[in-house]
Every structure is written in C-alpha cells, then in structure tokens.
XYZ file of N, CA and C in Angstrom:
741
model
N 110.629 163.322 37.084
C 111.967 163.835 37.209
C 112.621 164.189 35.890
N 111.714 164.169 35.012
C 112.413 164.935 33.121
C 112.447 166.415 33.300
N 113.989 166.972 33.145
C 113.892 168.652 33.168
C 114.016 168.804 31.776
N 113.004 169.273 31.342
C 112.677 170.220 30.192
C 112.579 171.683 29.836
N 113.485 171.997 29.115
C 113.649 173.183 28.673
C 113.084 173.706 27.997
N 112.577 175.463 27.738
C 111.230 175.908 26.624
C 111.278 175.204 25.207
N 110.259 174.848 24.961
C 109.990 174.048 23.440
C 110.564 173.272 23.132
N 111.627 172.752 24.243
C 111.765 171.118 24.040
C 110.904 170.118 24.196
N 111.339 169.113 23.232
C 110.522 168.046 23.311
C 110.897 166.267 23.710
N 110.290 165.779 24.180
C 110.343 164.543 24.929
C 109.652 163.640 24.289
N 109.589 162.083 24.156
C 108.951 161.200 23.700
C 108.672 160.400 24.923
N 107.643 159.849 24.781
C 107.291 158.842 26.224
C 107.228 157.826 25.446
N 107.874 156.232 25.936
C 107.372 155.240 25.495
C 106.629 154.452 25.878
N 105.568 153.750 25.118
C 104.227 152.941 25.552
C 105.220 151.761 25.665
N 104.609 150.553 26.208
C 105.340 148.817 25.727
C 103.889 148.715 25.927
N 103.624 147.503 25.298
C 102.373 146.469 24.979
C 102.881 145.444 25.254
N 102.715 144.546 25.945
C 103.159 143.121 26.189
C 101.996 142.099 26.657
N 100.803 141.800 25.669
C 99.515 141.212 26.232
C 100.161 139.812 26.634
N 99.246 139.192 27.409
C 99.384 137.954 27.860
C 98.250 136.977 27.848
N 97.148 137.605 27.612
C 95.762 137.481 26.962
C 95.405 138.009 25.897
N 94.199 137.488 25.326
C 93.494 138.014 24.259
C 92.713 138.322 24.756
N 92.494 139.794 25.292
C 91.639 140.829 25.962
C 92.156 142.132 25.361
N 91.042 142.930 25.782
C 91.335 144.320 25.821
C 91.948 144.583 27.041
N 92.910 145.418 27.023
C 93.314 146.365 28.411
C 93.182 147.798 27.630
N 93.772 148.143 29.276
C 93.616 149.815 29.609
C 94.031 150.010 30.187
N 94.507 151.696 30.084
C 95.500 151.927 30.865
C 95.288 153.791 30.833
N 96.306 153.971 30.899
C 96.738 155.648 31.228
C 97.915 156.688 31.552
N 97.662 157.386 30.440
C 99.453 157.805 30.306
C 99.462 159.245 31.380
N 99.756 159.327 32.362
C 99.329 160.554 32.914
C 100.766 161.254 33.263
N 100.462 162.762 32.555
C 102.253 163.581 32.911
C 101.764 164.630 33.492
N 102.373 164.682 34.391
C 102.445 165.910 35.504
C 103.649 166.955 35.605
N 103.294 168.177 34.772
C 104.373 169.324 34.733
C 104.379 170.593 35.928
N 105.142 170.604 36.106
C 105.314 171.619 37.527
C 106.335 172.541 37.101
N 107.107 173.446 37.273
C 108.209 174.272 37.788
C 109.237 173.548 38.550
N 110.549 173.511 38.195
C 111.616 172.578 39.024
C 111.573 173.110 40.127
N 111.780 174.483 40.456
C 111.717 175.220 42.015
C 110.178 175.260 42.282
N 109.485 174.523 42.120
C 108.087 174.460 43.075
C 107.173 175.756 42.658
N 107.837 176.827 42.217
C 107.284 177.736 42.095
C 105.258 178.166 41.355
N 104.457 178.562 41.482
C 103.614 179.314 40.369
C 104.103 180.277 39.363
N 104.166 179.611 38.211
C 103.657 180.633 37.027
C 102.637 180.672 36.322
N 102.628 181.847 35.575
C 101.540 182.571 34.889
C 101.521 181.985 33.974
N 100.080 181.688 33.466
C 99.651 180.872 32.354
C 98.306 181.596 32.211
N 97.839 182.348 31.057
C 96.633 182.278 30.859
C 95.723 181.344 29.722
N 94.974 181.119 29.946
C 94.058 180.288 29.293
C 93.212 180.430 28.525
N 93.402 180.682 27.373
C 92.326 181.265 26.001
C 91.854 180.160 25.310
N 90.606 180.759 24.641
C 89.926 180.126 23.858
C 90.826 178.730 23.080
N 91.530 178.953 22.422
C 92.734 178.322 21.539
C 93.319 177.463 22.419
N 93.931 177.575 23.109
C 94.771 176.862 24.158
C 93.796 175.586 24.704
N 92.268 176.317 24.975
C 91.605 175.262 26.056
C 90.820 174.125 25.026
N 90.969 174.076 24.152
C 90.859 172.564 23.024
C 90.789 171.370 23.318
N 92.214 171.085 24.026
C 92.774 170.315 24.959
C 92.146 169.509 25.687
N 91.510 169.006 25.860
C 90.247 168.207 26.612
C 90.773 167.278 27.642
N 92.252 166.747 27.577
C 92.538 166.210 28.363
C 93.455 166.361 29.135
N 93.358 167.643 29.162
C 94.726 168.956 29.897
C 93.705 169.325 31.330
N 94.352 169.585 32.589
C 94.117 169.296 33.495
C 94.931 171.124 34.958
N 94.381 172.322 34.329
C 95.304 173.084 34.678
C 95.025 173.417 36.261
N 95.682 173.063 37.386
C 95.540 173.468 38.903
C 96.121 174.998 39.032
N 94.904 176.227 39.035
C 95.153 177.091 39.748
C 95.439 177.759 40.974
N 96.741 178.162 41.365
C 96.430 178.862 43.016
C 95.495 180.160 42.560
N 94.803 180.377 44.529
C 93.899 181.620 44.946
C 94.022 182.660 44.225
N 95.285 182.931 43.710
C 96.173 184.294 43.366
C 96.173 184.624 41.308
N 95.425 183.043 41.108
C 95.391 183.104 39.740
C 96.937 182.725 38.957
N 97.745 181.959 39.639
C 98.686 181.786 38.989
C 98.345 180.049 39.328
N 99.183 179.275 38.216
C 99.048 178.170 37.560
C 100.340 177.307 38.740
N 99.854 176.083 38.885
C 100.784 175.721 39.899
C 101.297 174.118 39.304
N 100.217 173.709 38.790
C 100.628 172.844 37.670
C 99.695 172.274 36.465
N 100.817 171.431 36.013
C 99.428 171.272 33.984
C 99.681 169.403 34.710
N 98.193 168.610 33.995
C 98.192 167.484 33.941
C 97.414 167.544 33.173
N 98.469 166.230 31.912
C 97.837 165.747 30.922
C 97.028 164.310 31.302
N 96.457 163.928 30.830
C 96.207 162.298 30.780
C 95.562 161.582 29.384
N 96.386 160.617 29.269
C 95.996 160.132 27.827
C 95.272 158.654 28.094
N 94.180 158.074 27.484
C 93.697 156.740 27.837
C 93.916 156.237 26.777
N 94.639 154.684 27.037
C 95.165 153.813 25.958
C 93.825 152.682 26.097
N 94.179 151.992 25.061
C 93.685 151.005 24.855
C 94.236 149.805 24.235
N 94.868 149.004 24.655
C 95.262 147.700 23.621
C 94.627 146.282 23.209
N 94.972 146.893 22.158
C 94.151 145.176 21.656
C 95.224 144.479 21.316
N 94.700 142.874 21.685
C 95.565 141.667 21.818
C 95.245 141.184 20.153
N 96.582 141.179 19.327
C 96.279 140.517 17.763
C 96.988 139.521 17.721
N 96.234 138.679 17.142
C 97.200 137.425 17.842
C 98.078 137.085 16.150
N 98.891 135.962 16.572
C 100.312 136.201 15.384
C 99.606 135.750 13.593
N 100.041 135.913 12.853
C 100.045 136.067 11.247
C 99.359 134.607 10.728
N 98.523 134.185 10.343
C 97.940 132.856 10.246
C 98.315 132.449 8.689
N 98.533 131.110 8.811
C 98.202 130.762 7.083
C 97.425 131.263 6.598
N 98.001 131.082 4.894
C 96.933 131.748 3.874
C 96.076 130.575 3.473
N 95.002 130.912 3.149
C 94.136 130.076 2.925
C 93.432 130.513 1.171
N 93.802 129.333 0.342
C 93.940 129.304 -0.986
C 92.451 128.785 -1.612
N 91.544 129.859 -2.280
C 90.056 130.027 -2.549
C 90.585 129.596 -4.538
N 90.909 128.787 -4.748
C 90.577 128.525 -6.165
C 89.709 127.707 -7.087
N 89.612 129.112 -8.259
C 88.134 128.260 -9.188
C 88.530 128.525 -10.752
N 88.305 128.142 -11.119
C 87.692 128.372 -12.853
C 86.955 129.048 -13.590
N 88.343 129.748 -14.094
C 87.214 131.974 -14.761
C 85.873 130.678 -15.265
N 84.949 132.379 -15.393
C 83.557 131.425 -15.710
C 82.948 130.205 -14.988
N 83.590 130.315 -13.625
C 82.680 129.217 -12.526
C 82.142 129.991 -11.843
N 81.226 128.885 -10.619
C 81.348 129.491 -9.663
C 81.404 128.222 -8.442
N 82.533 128.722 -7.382
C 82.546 128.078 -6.387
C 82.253 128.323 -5.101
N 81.652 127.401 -4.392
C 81.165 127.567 -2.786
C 82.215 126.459 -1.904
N 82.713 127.183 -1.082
C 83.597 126.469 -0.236
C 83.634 126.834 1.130
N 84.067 125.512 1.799
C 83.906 126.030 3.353
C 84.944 125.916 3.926
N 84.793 126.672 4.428
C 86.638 127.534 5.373
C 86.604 127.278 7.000
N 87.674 126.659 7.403
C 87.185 126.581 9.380
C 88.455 127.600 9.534
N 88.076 128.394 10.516
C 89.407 129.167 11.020
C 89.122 129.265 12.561
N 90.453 128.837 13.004
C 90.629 128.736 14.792
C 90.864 130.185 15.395
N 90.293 130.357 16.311
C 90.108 131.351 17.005
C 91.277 131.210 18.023
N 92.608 131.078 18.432
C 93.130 130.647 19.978
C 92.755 131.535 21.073
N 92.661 131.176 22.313
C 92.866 131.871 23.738
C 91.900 133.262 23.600
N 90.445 132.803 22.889
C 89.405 133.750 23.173
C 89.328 133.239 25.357
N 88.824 134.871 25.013
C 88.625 135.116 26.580
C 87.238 135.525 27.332
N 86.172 134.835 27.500
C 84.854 135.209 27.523
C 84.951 136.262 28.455
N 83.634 137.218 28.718
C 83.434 138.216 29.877
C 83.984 139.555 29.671
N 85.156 139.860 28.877
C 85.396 141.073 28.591
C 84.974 142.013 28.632
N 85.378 143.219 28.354
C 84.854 144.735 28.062
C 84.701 144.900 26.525
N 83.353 145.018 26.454
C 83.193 145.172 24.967
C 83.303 146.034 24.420
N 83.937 146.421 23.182
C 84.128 147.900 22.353
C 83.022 149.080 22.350
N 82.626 149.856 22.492
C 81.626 151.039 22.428
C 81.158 151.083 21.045
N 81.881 150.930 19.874
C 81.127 151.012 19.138
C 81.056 149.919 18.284
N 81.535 148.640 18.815
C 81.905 147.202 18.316
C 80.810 146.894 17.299
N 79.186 147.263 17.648
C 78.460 146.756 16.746
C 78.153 147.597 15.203
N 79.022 148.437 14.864
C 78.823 149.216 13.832
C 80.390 148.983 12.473
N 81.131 148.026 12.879
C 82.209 148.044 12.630
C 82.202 146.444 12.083
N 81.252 145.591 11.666
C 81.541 144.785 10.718
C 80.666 144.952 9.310
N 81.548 144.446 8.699
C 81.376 144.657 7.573
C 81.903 143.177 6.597
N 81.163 142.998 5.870
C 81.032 141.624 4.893
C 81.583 142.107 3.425
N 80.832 142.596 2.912
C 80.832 143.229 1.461
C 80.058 143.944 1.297
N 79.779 144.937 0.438
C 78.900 145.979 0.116
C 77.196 145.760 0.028
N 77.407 144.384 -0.625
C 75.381 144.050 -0.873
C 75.401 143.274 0.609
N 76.305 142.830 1.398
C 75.719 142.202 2.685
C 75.598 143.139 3.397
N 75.012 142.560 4.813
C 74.563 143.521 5.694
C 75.378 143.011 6.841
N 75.737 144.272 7.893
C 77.125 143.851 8.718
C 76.174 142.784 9.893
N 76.768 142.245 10.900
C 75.891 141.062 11.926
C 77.193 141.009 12.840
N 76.904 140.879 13.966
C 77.954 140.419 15.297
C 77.446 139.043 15.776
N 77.584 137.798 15.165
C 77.344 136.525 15.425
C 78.049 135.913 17.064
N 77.176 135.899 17.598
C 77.625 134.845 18.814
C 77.568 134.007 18.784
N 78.800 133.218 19.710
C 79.191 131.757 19.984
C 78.703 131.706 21.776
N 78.483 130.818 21.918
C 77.656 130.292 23.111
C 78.247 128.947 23.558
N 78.195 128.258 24.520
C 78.940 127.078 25.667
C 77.672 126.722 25.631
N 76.581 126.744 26.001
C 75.536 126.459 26.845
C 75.212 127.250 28.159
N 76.145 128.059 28.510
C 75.921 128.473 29.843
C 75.932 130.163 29.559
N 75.950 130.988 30.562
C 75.667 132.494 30.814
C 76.448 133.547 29.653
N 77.874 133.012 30.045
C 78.750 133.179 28.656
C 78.534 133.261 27.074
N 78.203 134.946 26.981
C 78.328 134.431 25.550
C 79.646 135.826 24.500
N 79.848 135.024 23.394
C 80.808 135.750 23.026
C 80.299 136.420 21.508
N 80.505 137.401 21.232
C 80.246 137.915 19.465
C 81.565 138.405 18.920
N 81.813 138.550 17.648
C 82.117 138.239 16.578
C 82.105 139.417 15.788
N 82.738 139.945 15.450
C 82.771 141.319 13.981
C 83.681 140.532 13.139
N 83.692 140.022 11.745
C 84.023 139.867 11.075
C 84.444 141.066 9.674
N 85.215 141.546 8.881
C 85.309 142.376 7.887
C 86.386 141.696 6.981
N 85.733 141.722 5.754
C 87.441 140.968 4.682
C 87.867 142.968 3.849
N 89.192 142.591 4.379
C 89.936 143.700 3.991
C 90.814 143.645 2.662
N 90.989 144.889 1.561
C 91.826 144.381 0.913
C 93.149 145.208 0.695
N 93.809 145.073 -0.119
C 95.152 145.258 -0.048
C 95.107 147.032 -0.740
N 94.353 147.179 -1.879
C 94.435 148.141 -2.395
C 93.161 148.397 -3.038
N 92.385 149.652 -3.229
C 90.881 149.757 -3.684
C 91.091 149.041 -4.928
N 91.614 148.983 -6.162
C 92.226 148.291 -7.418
C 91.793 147.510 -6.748
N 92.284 146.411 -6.091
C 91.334 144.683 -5.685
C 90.406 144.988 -5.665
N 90.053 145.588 -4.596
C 88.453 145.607 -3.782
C 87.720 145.580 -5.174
N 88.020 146.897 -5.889
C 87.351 146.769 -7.196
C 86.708 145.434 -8.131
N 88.371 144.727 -8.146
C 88.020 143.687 -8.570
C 87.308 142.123 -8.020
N 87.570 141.796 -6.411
C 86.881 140.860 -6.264
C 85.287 141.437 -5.534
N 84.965 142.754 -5.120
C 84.239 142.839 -4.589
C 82.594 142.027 -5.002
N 82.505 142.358 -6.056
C 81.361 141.819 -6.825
C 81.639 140.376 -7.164
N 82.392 140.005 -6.861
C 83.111 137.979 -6.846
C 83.517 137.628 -5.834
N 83.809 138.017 -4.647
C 83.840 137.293 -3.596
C 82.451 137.212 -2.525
N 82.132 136.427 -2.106
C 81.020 136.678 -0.888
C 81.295 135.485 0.131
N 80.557 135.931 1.629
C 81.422 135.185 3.191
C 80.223 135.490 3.730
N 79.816 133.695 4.462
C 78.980 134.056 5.394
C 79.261 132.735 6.086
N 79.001 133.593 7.720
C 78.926 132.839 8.809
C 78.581 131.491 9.049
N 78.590 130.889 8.989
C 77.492 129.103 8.887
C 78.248 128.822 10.686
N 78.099 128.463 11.043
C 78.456 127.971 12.029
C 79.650 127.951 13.270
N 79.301 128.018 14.554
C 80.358 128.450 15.749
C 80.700 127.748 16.446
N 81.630 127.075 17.106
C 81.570 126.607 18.022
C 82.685 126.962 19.658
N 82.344 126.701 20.684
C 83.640 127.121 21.198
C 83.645 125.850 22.197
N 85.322 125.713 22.750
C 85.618 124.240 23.654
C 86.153 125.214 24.506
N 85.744 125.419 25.477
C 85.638 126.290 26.788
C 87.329 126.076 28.006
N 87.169 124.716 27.444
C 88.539 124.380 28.006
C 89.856 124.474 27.294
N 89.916 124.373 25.866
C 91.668 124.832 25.044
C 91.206 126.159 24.898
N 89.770 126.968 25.073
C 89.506 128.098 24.601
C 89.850 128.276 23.283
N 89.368 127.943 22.122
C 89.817 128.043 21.158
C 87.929 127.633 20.349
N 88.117 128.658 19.595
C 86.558 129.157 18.957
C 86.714 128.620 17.450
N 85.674 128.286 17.022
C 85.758 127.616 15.290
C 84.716 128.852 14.500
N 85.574 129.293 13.551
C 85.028 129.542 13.364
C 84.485 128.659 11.714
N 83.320 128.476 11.473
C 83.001 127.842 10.003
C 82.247 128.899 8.494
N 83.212 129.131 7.696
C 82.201 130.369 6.760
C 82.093 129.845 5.048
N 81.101 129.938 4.844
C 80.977 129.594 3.467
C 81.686 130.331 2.471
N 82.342 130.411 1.311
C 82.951 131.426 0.771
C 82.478 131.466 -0.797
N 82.178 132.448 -1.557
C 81.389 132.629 -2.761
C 82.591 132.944 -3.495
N 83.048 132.254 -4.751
C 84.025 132.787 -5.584
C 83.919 132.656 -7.165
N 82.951 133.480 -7.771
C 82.809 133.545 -8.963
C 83.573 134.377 -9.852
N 84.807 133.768 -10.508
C 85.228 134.998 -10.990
C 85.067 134.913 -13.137
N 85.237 136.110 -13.575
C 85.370 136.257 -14.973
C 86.013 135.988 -15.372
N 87.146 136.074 -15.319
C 88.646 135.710 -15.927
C 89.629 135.389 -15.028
N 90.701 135.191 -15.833
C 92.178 134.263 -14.622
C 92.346 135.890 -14.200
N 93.380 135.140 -12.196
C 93.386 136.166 -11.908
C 93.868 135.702 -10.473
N 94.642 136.481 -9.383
C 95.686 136.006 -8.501
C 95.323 137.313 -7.774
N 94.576 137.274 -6.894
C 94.438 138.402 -5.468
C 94.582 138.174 -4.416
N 94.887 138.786 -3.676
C 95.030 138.711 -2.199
C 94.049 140.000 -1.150
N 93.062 138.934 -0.109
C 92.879 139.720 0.619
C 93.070 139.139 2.158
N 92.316 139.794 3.205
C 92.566 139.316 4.366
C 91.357 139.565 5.397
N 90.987 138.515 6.124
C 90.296 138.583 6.483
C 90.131 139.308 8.226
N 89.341 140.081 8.197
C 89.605 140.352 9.796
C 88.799 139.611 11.004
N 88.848 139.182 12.202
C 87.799 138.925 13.149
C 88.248 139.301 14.064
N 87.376 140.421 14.591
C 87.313 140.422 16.363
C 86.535 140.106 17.047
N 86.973 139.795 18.588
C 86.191 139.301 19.098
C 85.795 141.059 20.656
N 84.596 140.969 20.449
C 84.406 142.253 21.530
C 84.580 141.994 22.945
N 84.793 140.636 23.292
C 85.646 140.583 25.000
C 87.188 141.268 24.467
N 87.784 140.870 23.739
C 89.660 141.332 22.965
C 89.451 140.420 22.367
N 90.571 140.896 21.606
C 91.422 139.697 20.528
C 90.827 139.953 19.172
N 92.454 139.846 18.302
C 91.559 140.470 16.411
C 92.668 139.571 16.061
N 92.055 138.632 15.199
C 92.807 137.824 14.511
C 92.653 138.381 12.886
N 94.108 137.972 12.053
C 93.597 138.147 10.887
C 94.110 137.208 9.871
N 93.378 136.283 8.775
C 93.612 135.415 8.211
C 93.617 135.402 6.519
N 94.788 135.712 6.085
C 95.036 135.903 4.694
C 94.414 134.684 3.808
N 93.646 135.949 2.607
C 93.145 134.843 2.034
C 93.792 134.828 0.584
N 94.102 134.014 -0.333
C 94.209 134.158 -1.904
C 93.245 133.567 -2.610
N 92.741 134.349 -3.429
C 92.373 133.959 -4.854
C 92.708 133.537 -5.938
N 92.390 132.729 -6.357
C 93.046 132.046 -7.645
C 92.196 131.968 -8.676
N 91.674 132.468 -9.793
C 90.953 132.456 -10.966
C 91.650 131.697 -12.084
N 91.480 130.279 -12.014
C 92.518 129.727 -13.157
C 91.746 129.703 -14.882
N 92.647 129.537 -15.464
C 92.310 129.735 -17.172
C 91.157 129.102 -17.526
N 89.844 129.704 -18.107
C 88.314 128.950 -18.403
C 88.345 127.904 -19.192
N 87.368 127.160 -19.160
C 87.569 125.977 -20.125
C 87.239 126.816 -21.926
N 87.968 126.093 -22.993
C 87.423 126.189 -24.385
C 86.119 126.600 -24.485
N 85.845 127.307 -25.155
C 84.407 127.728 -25.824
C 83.885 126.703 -26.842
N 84.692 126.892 -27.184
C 84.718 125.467 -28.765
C 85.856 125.704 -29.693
N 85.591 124.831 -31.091
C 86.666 124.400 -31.417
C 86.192 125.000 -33.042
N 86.873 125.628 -33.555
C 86.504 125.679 -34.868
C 87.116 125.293 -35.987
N 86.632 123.926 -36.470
C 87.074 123.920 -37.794
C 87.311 124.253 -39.151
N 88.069 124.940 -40.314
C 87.993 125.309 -41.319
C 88.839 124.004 -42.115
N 87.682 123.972 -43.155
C 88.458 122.947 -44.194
C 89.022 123.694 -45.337
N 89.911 123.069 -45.692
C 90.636 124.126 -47.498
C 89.498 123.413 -48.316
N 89.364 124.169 -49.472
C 88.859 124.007 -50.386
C 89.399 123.545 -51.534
N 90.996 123.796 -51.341
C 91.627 123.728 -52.142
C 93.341 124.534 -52.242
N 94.168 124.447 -52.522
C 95.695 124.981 -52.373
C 95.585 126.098 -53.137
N 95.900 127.145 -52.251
C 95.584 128.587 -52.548
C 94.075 128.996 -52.822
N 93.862 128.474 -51.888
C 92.253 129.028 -52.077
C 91.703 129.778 -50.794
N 91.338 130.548 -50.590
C 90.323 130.655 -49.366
C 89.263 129.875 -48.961
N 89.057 129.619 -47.567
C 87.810 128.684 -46.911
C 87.599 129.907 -45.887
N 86.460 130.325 -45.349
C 85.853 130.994 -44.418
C 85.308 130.482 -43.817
N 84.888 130.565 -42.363
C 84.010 130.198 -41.422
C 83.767 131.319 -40.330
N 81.953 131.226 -40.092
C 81.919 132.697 -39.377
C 81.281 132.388 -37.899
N 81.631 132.875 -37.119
C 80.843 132.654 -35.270
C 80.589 134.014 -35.100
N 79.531 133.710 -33.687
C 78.929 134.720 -33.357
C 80.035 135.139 -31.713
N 80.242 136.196 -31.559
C 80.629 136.822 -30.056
C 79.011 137.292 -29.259
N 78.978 137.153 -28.228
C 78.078 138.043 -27.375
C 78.701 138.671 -26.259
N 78.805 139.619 -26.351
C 79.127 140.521 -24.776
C 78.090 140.402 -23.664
N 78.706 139.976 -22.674
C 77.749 139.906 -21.423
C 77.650 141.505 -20.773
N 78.198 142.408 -21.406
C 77.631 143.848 -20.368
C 77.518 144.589 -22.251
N 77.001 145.934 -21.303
C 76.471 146.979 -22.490
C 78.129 147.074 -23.379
C-alpha cells in the first residue's frame, strides 16, 4: 500500500532481533503494480535485465502487469562485546600462554555457511582449519577462527609476533556453552601496546569476538659499562661491539 511517485524513493526497514545463536533467513519481497490495476509498457533490454532478482509478469499483449523484487537476508547472531584479554611479555622474550574463551548459547544442527570452510584464517605462515567440538554423540559442531586487526600498520607489526593455535574443545550440552582453549605465541622486539581481536564463528550461527591486547614491556639491560677516570681532566675510553640482527 506505498504510493510512489516517478523516481521517488522509499527505504524499507530490516529489524534483527535474534533470540538464538543461529543463522536465520528470511526475504525481503516488494511487489510493484500500477495503483489503477492497470498494464504498462516496460521494455526489457540488455541493461535493465542485470537484475537477477527482478521478477517481471507479462500479459498475452506484451504489456507488463507487474515487477517483483526479492532480496534474501541472512542474519547472523553476534553475541555482545567480551573482555579484553591482556597477552604480556618482555621485548626480547618469548611467551606461550593459554587463553580459555567461552562460547555462550552455541546451537548444534544448524545451517552451515556455503563457503564457511574457506574463511578461517590464523596468520599468514598458518594454515586456515575448521576444528570441531563433539558431545560424544551425532552432534558435531566446527569452528572458523580469524584474529583481526585494527589497521594494516598493526597487522604489520604483530603479524610475524603473534601466533594462535587451537589446543583443545570442549562443549556442556546442557548450559550450551563451548570452551574454547588456544595457545598464544608472543614474541616481540621492542616495547609496544597493540590491539587486536579475535574472531570465532561457529557454522550452525553465532560469531563471537574477543579483544585481545598486547603488551611488549621494556627489555631487560644488555649490560653495564664501566669507565674509570684516569685522572681529572683526562679522558678514559671504553669500546663495545653492536650487532644488528637484520641486513
């Protein structure tokens, strides 16, 4: 019942209101007619027919009687903003640490993404994996993991110093709530304060995402160098060596 006038335009609004951590679906479908019922002329050219999800009902007579669009949605359930979880080490270390992050109100059985298994991603030298969690029974659930960062400038910088891997799953079938357990690699060169974030979906629904920080605190002393005087107004020298670790 929207009367629209030539080359006016209309907005339709979507609402999302999940109640699960699933995928849904849905479908936006608009049906344009003539207010007086009438056929008009519409022809249909090359250019025009693009449209793939345009839907044109011709009468016998070659005139157009109505247009249907249809749009297919998809929503994914993200569930709310999680603590940050604080990865700190000592420029010139290196640390291994293990991280648990809760999964809430995974939903086994879902509709899995079409192209879900091409879409995780670890870091550049890892190789992507869709890890399943398992009950014991028929049910099983996988996993895309990807750590995202804020700006290529980071990525730059922790890419080659951060590394994440899977170690262990578990799920309690009854709070529904999935563990996840990941080892985390944090070697860095110098002090240094980043932020990235981690993504997980799960391919029944549901994408959680869990901020992480980095902390590179100040390296320990190299050493200590002493110079003794020789004497008041005199010069004393003492000489060390530097080595550069790259070309």
């Amino acid at each position: 019942g929207i009367r629209l006038a030539p080359k006016e335009k209309v907005e339709i609004p979507v609402l999302f209101m999940p109640a699960e951590m699933k995928i849904y679906k849905a479908q936006v479908i608009i049906h344009v007619m003539r207010e007086n019922g009438e056929n008009w002329l519409y022809e249909v050219t090359d250019e025009s027919n693009t449209d793939l999800t345009r839907n044109v009902t011709v009468a016998e007579n070659g005139e157009t009687q109505r247009i249907l669009w249809i749009y297919p949605i998809q929503g994914m359930t993200e569930a709310p903003q999680q603590k940050s979880v604080v990865v700190r080490c000592q420029a010139r270390q290196r640390l291994e640490q293990r991280v648990e992050l809760l999964l809430i109100g995974v939903i086994p059985g879902g509709t899995a993404l079409p192209d879900a298994g091409n879409s995780a991603v670890v870091n550049a030298d890892e190789a992507s994996n869709t890890p399943e969690v398992t009950d014991g029974s028929s049910a099983t659930l996988e996993f895309l993991y990807e750590l995202q960062y804020q700006s290529d400038e980071i990525r730059s910088q922790l890419d080659s110093l951060v590394g994440m891997q899977l170690l262990q799953k578990e799920w309690d079938t009854e709070s529904r709530i999935v563990t996840l357990i990941f080892n985390v690699v944090f070697a860095p060169g110098k002090p240094m304060r980043n932020e990235a974030t981690l993504i997980v979906q799960c391919t029944a629904g549901g994408l959680w995402k869990f901020p992480l920080l980095f902390i590179a605190t100040e390296p320990e002393v190299d050493d200590v160098i002493n110079i003794v005087a020789v004497g008041l107004n005199k010069e004393s020298i003492v000489g060390f060596k530097l080595t550069s670790q790259t070309r």
